[in-house]
Amino acid sequence: MTTQEILKQAKEAKTTLMLAAAADRNNALVKMAEALIKPEHTGKILEASRLDLEAAKGVISDVMLDRLLLNTERIQAMTDGILEVVQLEDPVGKVISETVRPNGMIIRKTAVPMGLIAIIYESRPNVTSDAAALAIKSGNACVLRGGREAWRTCYAIVEAMRTGLAAAGLPEAAVSLIEDTTRESAKELMTAEGYVDLLIPRGGKGLIRTCVEQATVPCIQTGTGICHIYVDRAADLEMAVRIVSNAKTSRPSVCNAAEVCLVHREIAGSFLPMLRQELCDRRMEAGLPPVELRLDGKAASVIPGTPAGEEDFDTEFLDYIMAVKVTDSLEEAAAHINAHSTGHSEAVVTEDTEAAARFTAAVDSAAVYVNVSTRFTDGGEFGLGCEMGISTQKLHARGPMGLAELCTYKYIIEGNGQIR
Amino acid sequence: MTTQEILKQAKEAKTTLMLAAAADRNNALVKMAEALIKPEHTGKILEASRLDLEAAKGVISDVMLDRLLLNTERIQAMTDGILEVVQLEDPVGKVISETVRPNGMIIRKTAVPMGLIAIIYESRPNVTSDAAALAIKSGNACVLRGGREAWRTCYAIVEAMRTGLAAAGLPEAAVSLIEDTTRESAKELMTAEGYVDLLIPRGGKGLIRTCVEQATVPCIQTGTGICHIYVDRAADLEMAVRIVSNAKTSRPSVCNAAEVCLVHREIAGSFLPMLRQELCDRRMEAGLPPVELRLDGKAASVIPGTPAGEEDFDTEFLDYIMAVKVTDSLEEAAAHINAHSTGHSEAVVTEDTEAAARFTAAVDSAAVYVNVSTRFTDGGEFGLGCEMGISTQKLHARGPMGLAELCTYKYIIEGNGQIR
């Protein structure tokens, strides 16, 4: 089917979804989850994965190949993921606020589904079931556009989930996969006014950039994270080392990993050697990859490391690399962050509560931490139970997007003949 | 100054505004309000208005000329408007939700200013002070781009307000007027990434369209309203006449005025003659302009009127014209609305609570009324105390945008060394 035809069917399906009761949506999710682990579907998914992998070998890196791979364990994890979403509180119909006006009319601001959500994503095929589950739970239809390398796998997953939707009496088109994997179909989704109520691009910088520039439908920027940790002069230095080490090394390839460490000059002399020992020496002793420290001039006068170039303070390394800069004050650190951050997550380490308050007020990012690792910016860790992505924009949703962020609201006003 | 220079200064000013205490922002607003009615400023504003009017005569319509005109009363009204904003609750720093996670970290979702808001508006110079007041109250800096015909007046208003900002110790650039009134400057604002945190276009369809297509900064669609009233078979017909009449004729040129009346076929025979009598005969008897009814085939078989063309159901008349259509069911009416509405405001008139519930669930617009006129979609009438515009999109804000909608939020997370 053409992208236009798919959008048309999905738009029809959205009307049913938006009106479906919570019990019906949950029932559909259970049947979608069960379908994935039925032998006939699992077989097709594994076969599709095998073909995708074969075609991708030599074309993409080994790390990417691993992200592409599905096995029965990963399919079971997808099923479990859907069943977890079933357990979450229903976001639809929640009365956000209620006012009775002097003329007697009652205004209820009520959470309702967005309608049709389009998700453009790259590589990992399990996003297919994650995204579909969150969309259906929140009363939305979705059109999914996966990466070209995973297309067969995504298609098999969607086919399985659609049998679940049908078994539950909901329209199959509520979960639709775009068949055209060229750039053209992404462009069509970005400009599908009257069809797409919300576009969520999940992927690299290039994809996000294209969406920001070309989308005429409402769009949420997700993902890229140049996260900072500022070690204040009043920091507990041991805690600072633990936090920076965790934020940098526990999973360097994710967006909430720290890329830059800012250090107050008064404690640079004592802190930087401790940091270097933890991130470099201890890790090498333990047979782990050491972190390459890219140092500004002042940091380089304290510890050895690679001299930092300008671009090192504007790079999402996603690797065992960290830029380090010594600052004269908390204000200088906050200004540096506001100038160089992607607005994702930043942390201050300090025992001075007044300094912490100045930092959290001045830093203009989605999540601002005091004495906590940036690695907690995540829907699950925030208690949202799930996540459709992490917004780095200020409009609508900021930080982890859970079910509530996949809804909009409408005002429902009841009266008895009020006129103005 | 060039638009770029103005944006740069406004961006610097925003940092101060975002950190300013409520008392300081309110103090600045009082001084801005006072400045407008100081003889020196009032004199300059009146002189500027006179020059603008003179230049616009013959170029724009008399209605538009009237909207352009400022006199001492209107300047006093602008001052009063600012002082009303001072009285509103401070939206900044409000804790929207607070969670303590199992690991002990406390997550506070906290309302914070957007940063720098750009407003592109047409004609009415009083928008200048309204918009500036709402921006400053909510801790935002603003850049204003008024219509070319009102530029001198807007400039004089901004100059006056800036003396108020300076007297309160806040940066003058927090309220900035774009000096270039060509399309080029609007385009610059739409693409001012890294400067403009939120763009609000207020004006006609053409302006909104251009913003949707060209903006790469976050943007909120406001305004256009093709509002519907559906008269159900279980309607109190007298009430329905009052509501339709009010929604159509009390102020036909505003966006919350009704443009289309949908009527259930079972009551069309009794209702349509009543409607025609009220909107046409009685108004003519009273020397008021009658409403031209543009009727679909079924309505035309009941009452006389103009035959409706297809486009009449997709037109914001903003005039004494109403399209009328007879539908077979509430569902048909809801489907018609969802296909033809701009998503602003719709109403059902019915005594059947079950039918009312089906209507409010099915209709996907910002405000959905039961037995109330659509004319209440307004920040003041909703109890928000003010309004920056009425959003017809689903992302971020829907319906009237008050101070809360000019804020975003950030997560502030406190802990004592949590790592993951």
Coordinates of N, CA and C in Angstrom, one line a residue, chain A residues 128-309:
Chain A
T128 N 9.1 -1.2 17.6 CA 7.8 -1.5 17.0 C 6.7 -1.9 18.0
S129 N 7.0 -2.8 18.9 CA 6.0 -3.3 19.8 C 5.9 -2.3 21.0
D130 N 7.0 -1.7 21.4 CA 7.0 -0.7 22.5 C 6.0 0.5 22.1
A131 N 6.3 1.0 20.9 CA 5.6 2.2 20.5 C 4.1 1.9 20.3
A132 N 3.9 0.7 19.7 CA 2.5 0.4 19.4 C 1.7 0.2 20.7
A133 N 2.3 -0.4 21.7 CA 1.7 -0.7 23.0 C 1.3 0.7 23.6
L134 N 2.3 1.6 23.6 CA 2.0 2.9 24.3 C 0.9 3.7 23.6
A135 N 0.9 3.6 22.2 CA -0.1 4.3 21.5 C -1.5 3.7 21.8
I136 N -1.6 2.4 21.7 CA -2.9 1.8 21.9 C -3.4 2.0 23.3
K137 N -2.5 1.9 24.3 CA -2.9 2.1 25.7 C -3.4 3.5 25.9
S138 N -2.9 4.5 25.2 CA -3.3 5.9 25.4 C -4.4 6.3 24.4
G139 N -5.0 5.3 23.7 CA -6.2 5.5 22.8 C -5.8 6.1 21.5
N140 N -4.6 6.0 21.1 CA -4.1 6.5 19.8 C -3.9 5.4 18.8
A141 N -4.2 5.7 17.5 CA -3.7 4.9 16.5 C -2.2 5.3 16.2
C142 N -1.5 4.4 15.6 CA -0.1 4.8 15.2 C 0.3 4.3 13.8
V143 N 1.1 5.1 13.2 CA 1.8 4.6 12.0 C 3.2 4.6 12.3
L144 N 3.9 3.5 12.0 CA 5.2 3.3 12.3 C 6.1 3.2 11.1
R145 N 7.2 4.0 11.1 CA 8.1 3.9 10.0 C 9.5 3.5 10.6
G146 N 9.8 2.2 10.5 CA 11.1 1.7 11.0 C 12.2 1.9 10.0
G147 N 13.4 1.5 10.4 CA 14.5 1.6 9.6 C 14.5 0.5 8.5
R148 N 15.1 0.8 7.4 CA 15.1 0.0 6.2 C 15.7 -1.4 6.5
E149 N 16.8 -1.4 7.4 CA 17.5 -2.7 7.6 C 16.6 -3.7 8.4
A150 N 15.6 -3.1 9.2 CA 14.8 -4.0 10.0 C 13.4 -4.2 9.5
W151 N 13.2 -3.8 8.2 CA 11.8 -3.7 7.8 C 11.1 -5.0 7.8
R152 N 11.7 -6.1 7.3 CA 11.0 -7.4 7.3 C 10.6 -7.8 8.8
T153 N 11.5 -7.6 9.7 CA 11.2 -7.9 11.1 C 10.1 -7.1 11.6
C154 N 10.1 -5.8 11.4 CA 9.1 -4.9 11.9 C 7.7 -5.3 11.3
Y155 N 7.8 -5.7 10.0 CA 6.5 -6.1 9.3 C 5.9 -7.3 10.0
A156 N 6.8 -8.3 10.3 CA 6.3 -9.5 10.9 C 5.7 -9.3 12.3
I157 N 6.4 -8.3 13.0 CA 5.9 -8.0 14.4 C 4.5 -7.3 14.2
V158 N 4.4 -6.4 13.3 CA 3.1 -5.7 13.1 C 2.0 -6.6 12.7
E159 N 2.4 -7.5 11.8 CA 1.4 -8.5 11.4 C 0.8 -9.3 12.6
A160 N 1.7 -9.7 13.4 CA 1.3 -10.5 14.6 C 0.4 -9.6 15.5
M161 N 0.9 -8.4 15.8 CA 0.1 -7.5 16.7 C -1.3 -7.2 16.1
R162 N -1.4 -7.1 14.8 CA -2.7 -6.8 14.1 C -3.7 -8.0 14.3
T163 N -3.2 -9.2 14.3 CA -4.1 -10.3 14.6 C -4.7 -10.1 16.0
G164 N -3.8 -9.6 16.9 CA -4.3 -9.4 18.3 C -5.4 -8.3 18.3
L165 N -5.1 -7.2 17.6 CA -6.1 -6.1 17.5 C -7.5 -6.7 17.0
A166 N -7.4 -7.4 15.9 CA -8.6 -7.9 15.3 C -9.3 -8.9 16.2
A167 N -8.6 -9.7 16.9 CA -9.2 -10.6 17.9 C -9.9 -9.9 19.0
A168 N -9.5 -8.7 19.3 CA -10.1 -7.9 20.3 C -11.2 -7.0 19.7
G169 N -11.4 -7.1 18.5 CA -12.5 -6.3 17.8 C -12.1 -4.8 17.6
L170 N -10.8 -4.5 17.6 CA -10.4 -3.2 17.2 C -9.8 -3.2 15.8
P171 N -9.8 -2.1 15.1 CA -9.4 -2.1 13.7 C -7.9 -2.3 13.6
E172 N -7.5 -3.2 12.7 CA -6.1 -3.6 12.5 C -5.2 -2.3 12.1
A173 N -5.9 -1.4 11.4 CA -5.1 -0.3 10.9 C -4.7 0.7 12.0
A174 N -5.1 0.4 13.3 CA -4.7 1.2 14.4 C -3.2 1.1 14.7
V175 N -2.6 0.0 14.2 CA -1.2 -0.2 14.2 C -0.7 -0.5 12.7
S176 N -0.1 0.5 12.1 CA 0.2 0.4 10.7 C 1.7 0.6 10.5
L177 N 2.3 -0.2 9.6 CA 3.7 0.0 9.2 C 3.7 0.6 7.8
I178 N 4.5 1.6 7.7 CA 4.7 2.2 6.4 C 5.6 1.3 5.6
E179 N 5.2 1.0 4.3 CA 5.8 0.0 3.5 C 7.0 0.6 2.7
D180 N 6.9 1.9 2.4 CA 7.9 2.5 1.6 C 9.1 2.9 2.6
T181 N 10.3 2.4 2.4 CA 11.3 2.7 3.4 C 12.3 3.7 2.8
T182 N 11.9 4.4 1.7 CA 12.8 5.5 1.2 C 12.5 6.7 2.0
R183 N 13.4 7.7 1.8 CA 13.2 9.0 2.5 C 11.9 9.6 2.2
E184 N 11.3 9.3 1.0 CA 10.1 9.9 0.6 C 8.9 9.7 1.6
S185 N 8.9 8.5 2.1 CA 7.8 8.2 3.1 C 7.9 9.0 4.4
A186 N 9.2 9.2 4.8 CA 9.4 10.0 6.0 C 8.9 11.4 5.8
K187 N 9.3 11.9 4.6 CA 8.8 13.2 4.2 C 7.3 13.3 4.2
E188 N 6.7 12.3 3.7 CA 5.2 12.3 3.6 C 4.6 12.3 5.0
L189 N 5.2 11.6 6.0 CA 4.7 11.7 7.3 C 4.9 13.0 7.9
M190 N 6.0 13.7 7.7 CA 6.3 15.0 8.2 C 5.3 16.0 7.8
T191 N 4.7 15.8 6.6 CA 3.8 16.8 6.1 C 2.4 16.3 5.9
A192 N 2.0 15.3 6.7 CA 0.7 14.7 6.6 C -0.3 15.4 7.4
E193 N -0.5 16.7 7.1 CA -1.5 17.5 7.8 C -2.9 16.9 7.6
G194 N -3.7 17.0 8.7 CA -5.0 16.4 8.6 C -5.0 14.9 8.9
Y195 N -3.8 14.3 8.9 CA -3.7 12.9 9.2 C -2.9 12.7 10.6
V196 N -1.7 13.2 10.6 CA -0.8 12.9 11.7 C -1.0 14.0 12.8
D197 N -1.5 13.6 14.0 CA -1.7 14.6 15.0 C -0.4 14.9 15.8
L198 N 0.5 13.9 15.8 CA 1.8 14.1 16.5 C 2.9 13.2 15.8
L199 N 4.0 13.8 15.6 CA 5.1 13.1 15.0 C 6.2 13.0 16.0
I200 N 6.7 11.7 16.2 CA 7.8 11.5 17.1 C 9.0 10.9 16.4
P201 N 10.0 11.6 16.1 CA 11.2 11.0 15.5 C 12.1 10.4 16.6
R202 N 12.5 9.2 16.4 CA 13.4 8.6 17.4 C 14.6 8.1 16.6
G203 N 15.7 8.8 16.8 CA 16.9 8.3 16.1 C 18.0 9.3 16.2
G204 N 18.9 9.3 15.2 CA 20.1 10.2 15.3 C 19.8 11.6 15.0
K205 N 20.8 12.4 15.1 CA 20.8 13.8 14.9 C 20.2 14.2 13.6
G206 N 20.6 13.5 12.5 CA 20.2 13.8 11.2 C 18.7 13.7 11.0
L207 N 18.1 12.7 11.5 CA 16.7 12.5 11.5 C 15.9 13.6 12.2
I208 N 16.4 13.9 13.4 CA 15.7 14.9 14.2 C 15.8 16.3 13.5
R209 N 17.0 16.6 13.0 CA 17.2 17.8 12.2 C 16.2 17.9 11.0
T210 N 16.1 16.9 10.3 CA 15.2 16.9 9.1 C 13.8 17.1 9.5
C211 N 13.4 16.5 10.6 CA 12.0 16.7 11.1 C 11.8 18.1 11.5
V212 N 12.7 18.7 12.3 CA 12.5 20.1 12.7 C 12.4 21.0 11.5
E213 N 13.2 20.7 10.5 CA 13.2 21.6 9.3 C 12.0 21.4 8.4
Q214 N 11.6 20.2 8.3 CA 10.6 19.9 7.2 C 9.2 19.6 7.8
A215 N 9.1 19.3 9.0 CA 7.7 18.9 9.5 C 6.8 20.0 9.5
T216 N 5.6 19.8 9.0 CA 4.5 20.8 9.1 C 3.5 20.3 10.1
V217 N 3.6 19.0 10.5 CA 2.7 18.5 11.5 C 3.4 18.7 12.9
P218 N 2.6 18.7 14.0 CA 3.3 18.9 15.3 C 4.3 17.8 15.5
C219 N 5.4 18.2 16.0 CA 6.5 17.2 16.1 C 7.3 17.4 17.5
I220 N 7.8 16.3 18.0 CA 8.5 16.5 19.3 C 9.9 16.0 19.0
Q221 N 10.9 16.8 19.3 CA 12.3 16.5 19.2 C 12.7 15.6 20.4
T222 N 13.3 14.5 20.1 CA 13.7 13.6 21.2 C 15.2 13.4 21.1
G223 N 15.7 13.0 22.2 CA 16.9 12.2 22.2 C 18.3 12.8 22.5
T224 N 18.8 13.6 21.6 CA 20.2 13.8 21.7 C 20.5 14.5 23.1
G225 N 21.6 14.0 23.7 CA 21.9 14.4 25.0 C 23.4 14.7 25.2
I226 N 23.7 16.1 25.2 CA 25.0 16.5 25.7 C 24.8 16.9 27.1
C227 N 25.0 15.9 28.0 CA 24.7 16.1 29.5 C 25.9 16.5 30.2
H228 N 25.7 17.4 31.2 CA 26.9 17.9 32.0 C 26.7 17.6 33.4
I229 N 27.9 17.4 34.1 CA 27.9 17.3 35.5 C 28.9 18.4 36.0
Y230 N 28.3 19.3 36.9 CA 29.1 20.3 37.5 C 29.5 20.0 38.9
V231 N 30.8 19.9 39.2 CA 31.3 19.6 40.5 C 31.6 20.9 41.2
D232 N 30.8 21.3 42.1 CA 30.9 22.6 42.8 C 32.0 22.6 43.8
R233 N 32.4 23.8 44.2 CA 33.5 23.9 45.2 C 33.1 23.3 46.5
A234 N 31.8 23.2 46.8 CA 31.3 22.6 48.0 C 30.8 21.2 47.8
A235 N 31.4 20.5 46.8 CA 31.0 19.1 46.5 C 31.6 18.1 47.5
D236 N 30.9 17.1 47.8 CA 31.5 15.9 48.4 C 32.3 15.2 47.3
L237 N 33.6 15.3 47.3 CA 34.4 14.8 46.2 C 34.3 13.3 45.9
E238 N 34.1 12.6 47.0 CA 34.0 11.1 46.7 C 32.7 10.8 46.0
M239 N 31.6 11.5 46.5 CA 30.3 11.4 45.8 C 30.4 11.9 44.3
A240 N 31.1 12.9 44.1 CA 31.2 13.5 42.8 C 31.9 12.5 41.8
V241 N 32.9 11.8 42.4 CA 33.6 10.8 41.5 C 32.6 9.7 41.2
R242 N 31.9 9.2 42.2 CA 30.9 8.1 41.9 C 29.9 8.5 40.9
I243 N 29.4 9.7 41.0 CA 28.3 10.2 40.1 C 28.8 10.4 38.7
V244 N 30.0 11.0 38.6 CA 30.5 11.2 37.2 C 30.9 9.9 36.6
S245 N 31.5 9.0 37.4 CA 31.8 7.7 36.8 C 30.6 6.9 36.4
N246 N 29.5 6.9 37.2 CA 28.3 6.3 36.8 C 27.7 6.9 35.6
A247 N 27.6 8.2 35.6 CA 27.0 8.9 34.5 C 27.7 8.7 33.1
K248 N 29.1 8.6 33.3 CA 29.9 8.4 32.0 C 30.0 6.9 31.6
T249 N 30.2 6.0 32.5 CA 30.6 4.7 32.1 C 29.6 3.6 32.2
S250 N 28.4 3.8 32.9 CA 27.5 2.7 33.1 C 26.9 2.2 31.8
R251 N 26.7 3.2 30.9 CA 26.2 2.9 29.6 C 26.4 4.1 28.7
P252 N 27.6 4.2 28.2 CA 28.0 5.4 27.5 C 27.2 5.7 26.2
S253 N 26.6 4.7 25.6 CA 25.9 4.9 24.3 C 24.5 5.5 24.4
V254 N 24.0 5.7 25.7 CA 22.6 6.2 25.8 C 22.6 7.7 26.0
C255 N 21.5 8.3 25.7 CA 21.4 9.8 25.7 C 21.5 10.4 27.0
N256 N 21.3 9.7 28.1 CA 21.4 10.3 29.4 C 22.8 10.2 30.1
A257 N 23.7 9.6 29.3 CA 25.1 9.5 29.7 C 25.7 10.9 29.7
A258 N 26.6 11.2 30.7 CA 27.3 12.5 30.8 C 28.4 12.6 29.7
E259 N 28.5 13.7 29.1 CA 29.6 13.9 28.1 C 30.6 15.0 28.6
V260 N 30.2 15.8 29.5 CA 31.1 16.9 29.9 C 31.1 17.0 31.4
C261 N 32.3 17.2 32.0 CA 32.4 17.4 33.4 C 33.0 18.8 33.7
L262 N 32.2 19.7 34.4 CA 32.7 21.0 34.7 C 33.1 21.0 36.2
V263 N 34.2 21.6 36.5 CA 34.8 21.6 37.8 C 35.1 23.0 38.3
H264 N 34.7 23.3 39.5 CA 35.0 24.6 40.1 C 36.5 24.6 40.4
R265 N 37.1 25.8 40.0 CA 38.6 25.9 40.1 C 39.2 25.6 41.5
E266 N 38.4 26.0 42.5 CA 38.9 25.8 43.9 C 39.1 24.4 44.3
I267 N 38.4 23.4 43.7 CA 38.6 22.0 44.0 C 39.2 21.2 42.9
A268 N 39.5 21.9 41.8 CA 40.1 21.2 40.6 C 41.3 20.4 41.0
G269 N 42.2 21.0 41.8 CA 43.4 20.4 42.2 C 43.3 19.1 42.9
S270 N 42.3 19.0 43.8 CA 42.0 17.8 44.5 C 41.1 16.8 43.8
F271 N 40.1 17.4 43.0 CA 39.1 16.5 42.4 C 39.7 15.8 41.1
L272 N 40.3 16.6 40.3 CA 40.7 16.0 39.0 C 41.6 14.8 39.1
P273 N 42.6 14.8 40.0 CA 43.4 13.5 40.1 C 42.5 12.3 40.6
M274 N 41.5 12.6 41.5 CA 40.6 11.5 41.9 C 39.8 11.0 40.7
L275 N 39.3 11.9 39.9 CA 38.5 11.6 38.7 C 39.3 10.7 37.8
R276 N 40.5 11.2 37.5 CA 41.4 10.5 36.5 C 41.7 9.1 37.0
Q277 N 42.0 9.0 38.3 CA 42.2 7.6 38.9 C 41.1 6.7 38.7
E278 N 39.8 7.2 38.9 CA 38.7 6.4 38.8 C 38.3 6.0 37.4
L279 N 38.4 7.0 36.5 CA 37.9 6.8 35.1 C 39.0 6.1 34.2
C280 N 40.3 6.3 34.6 CA 41.3 5.8 33.8 C 42.1 4.6 34.5
D281 N 42.8 4.9 35.6 CA 43.7 3.9 36.2 C 42.9 2.7 36.7
R282 N 41.9 2.9 37.5 CA 41.1 1.8 38.1 C 40.5 1.0 37.0
R283 N 39.9 1.6 36.0 CA 39.2 0.9 35.0 C 40.2 0.0 34.2
M284 N 41.4 0.5 33.9 CA 42.4 -0.3 33.2 C 42.9 -1.5 34.1
E285 N 43.1 -1.2 35.4 CA 43.4 -2.3 36.3 C 42.4 -3.4 36.2
A286 N 41.1 -3.0 36.1 CA 40.0 -3.9 36.1 C 39.7 -4.5 34.7
G287 N 40.6 -4.2 33.8 CA 40.4 -4.7 32.4 C 39.3 -4.0 31.7
L288 N 38.9 -2.9 32.1 CA 37.7 -2.2 31.4 C 38.3 -1.0 30.6
P289 N 37.6 -0.6 29.5 CA 38.1 0.5 28.7 C 38.2 1.7 29.5
P290 N 39.3 2.4 29.5 CA 39.5 3.7 30.2 C 38.7 4.8 29.5
V291 N 38.4 5.8 30.2 CA 37.7 7.0 29.6 C 38.8 8.0 29.1
E292 N 38.7 8.4 27.9 CA 39.6 9.4 27.4 C 39.1 10.8 27.9
L293 N 40.0 11.5 28.6 CA 39.6 12.8 29.1 C 40.1 13.8 28.2
R294 N 39.2 14.7 27.7 CA 39.6 15.8 26.8 C 39.6 17.1 27.6
L295 N 40.7 17.6 27.9 CA 40.9 18.7 29.0 C 41.0 20.1 28.4
D296 N 40.4 21.0 29.0 CA 40.7 22.4 28.7 C 42.0 22.8 29.3
G297 N 42.5 24.0 29.0 CA 43.8 24.4 29.4 C 44.0 24.2 30.9
K298 N 43.0 24.7 31.7 CA 43.2 24.7 33.2 C 43.2 23.3 33.7
A299 N 42.4 22.4 33.2 CA 42.3 21.0 33.6 C 43.6 20.3 33.3
A300 N 44.2 20.7 32.1 CA 45.4 20.0 31.6 C 46.6 20.4 32.5
S301 N 46.5 21.6 33.2 CA 47.6 21.9 34.1 C 47.6 21.1 35.4
V302 N 46.5 20.4 35.6 CA 46.4 19.6 36.8 C 46.6 18.1 36.5
I303 N 46.0 17.5 35.5 CA 46.2 16.1 35.2 C 46.5 15.9 33.7
P304 N 47.2 14.8 33.4 CA 47.5 14.5 32.0 C 46.2 14.1 31.2
G305 N 46.1 14.3 29.9 CA 45.0 13.9 29.1 C 45.1 14.5 27.7
T306 N 44.1 14.3 26.9 CA 44.1 14.9 25.5 C 43.6 16.3 25.6
P307 N 44.3 17.2 24.9 CA 43.8 18.6 24.9 C 42.5 18.7 24.2
A308 N 41.5 19.4 24.8 CA 40.2 19.5 24.2 C 40.2 20.5 23.1
G309 N 39.5 20.2 22.0 CA 39.2 21.2 21.0 C 37.9 21.8 21.3

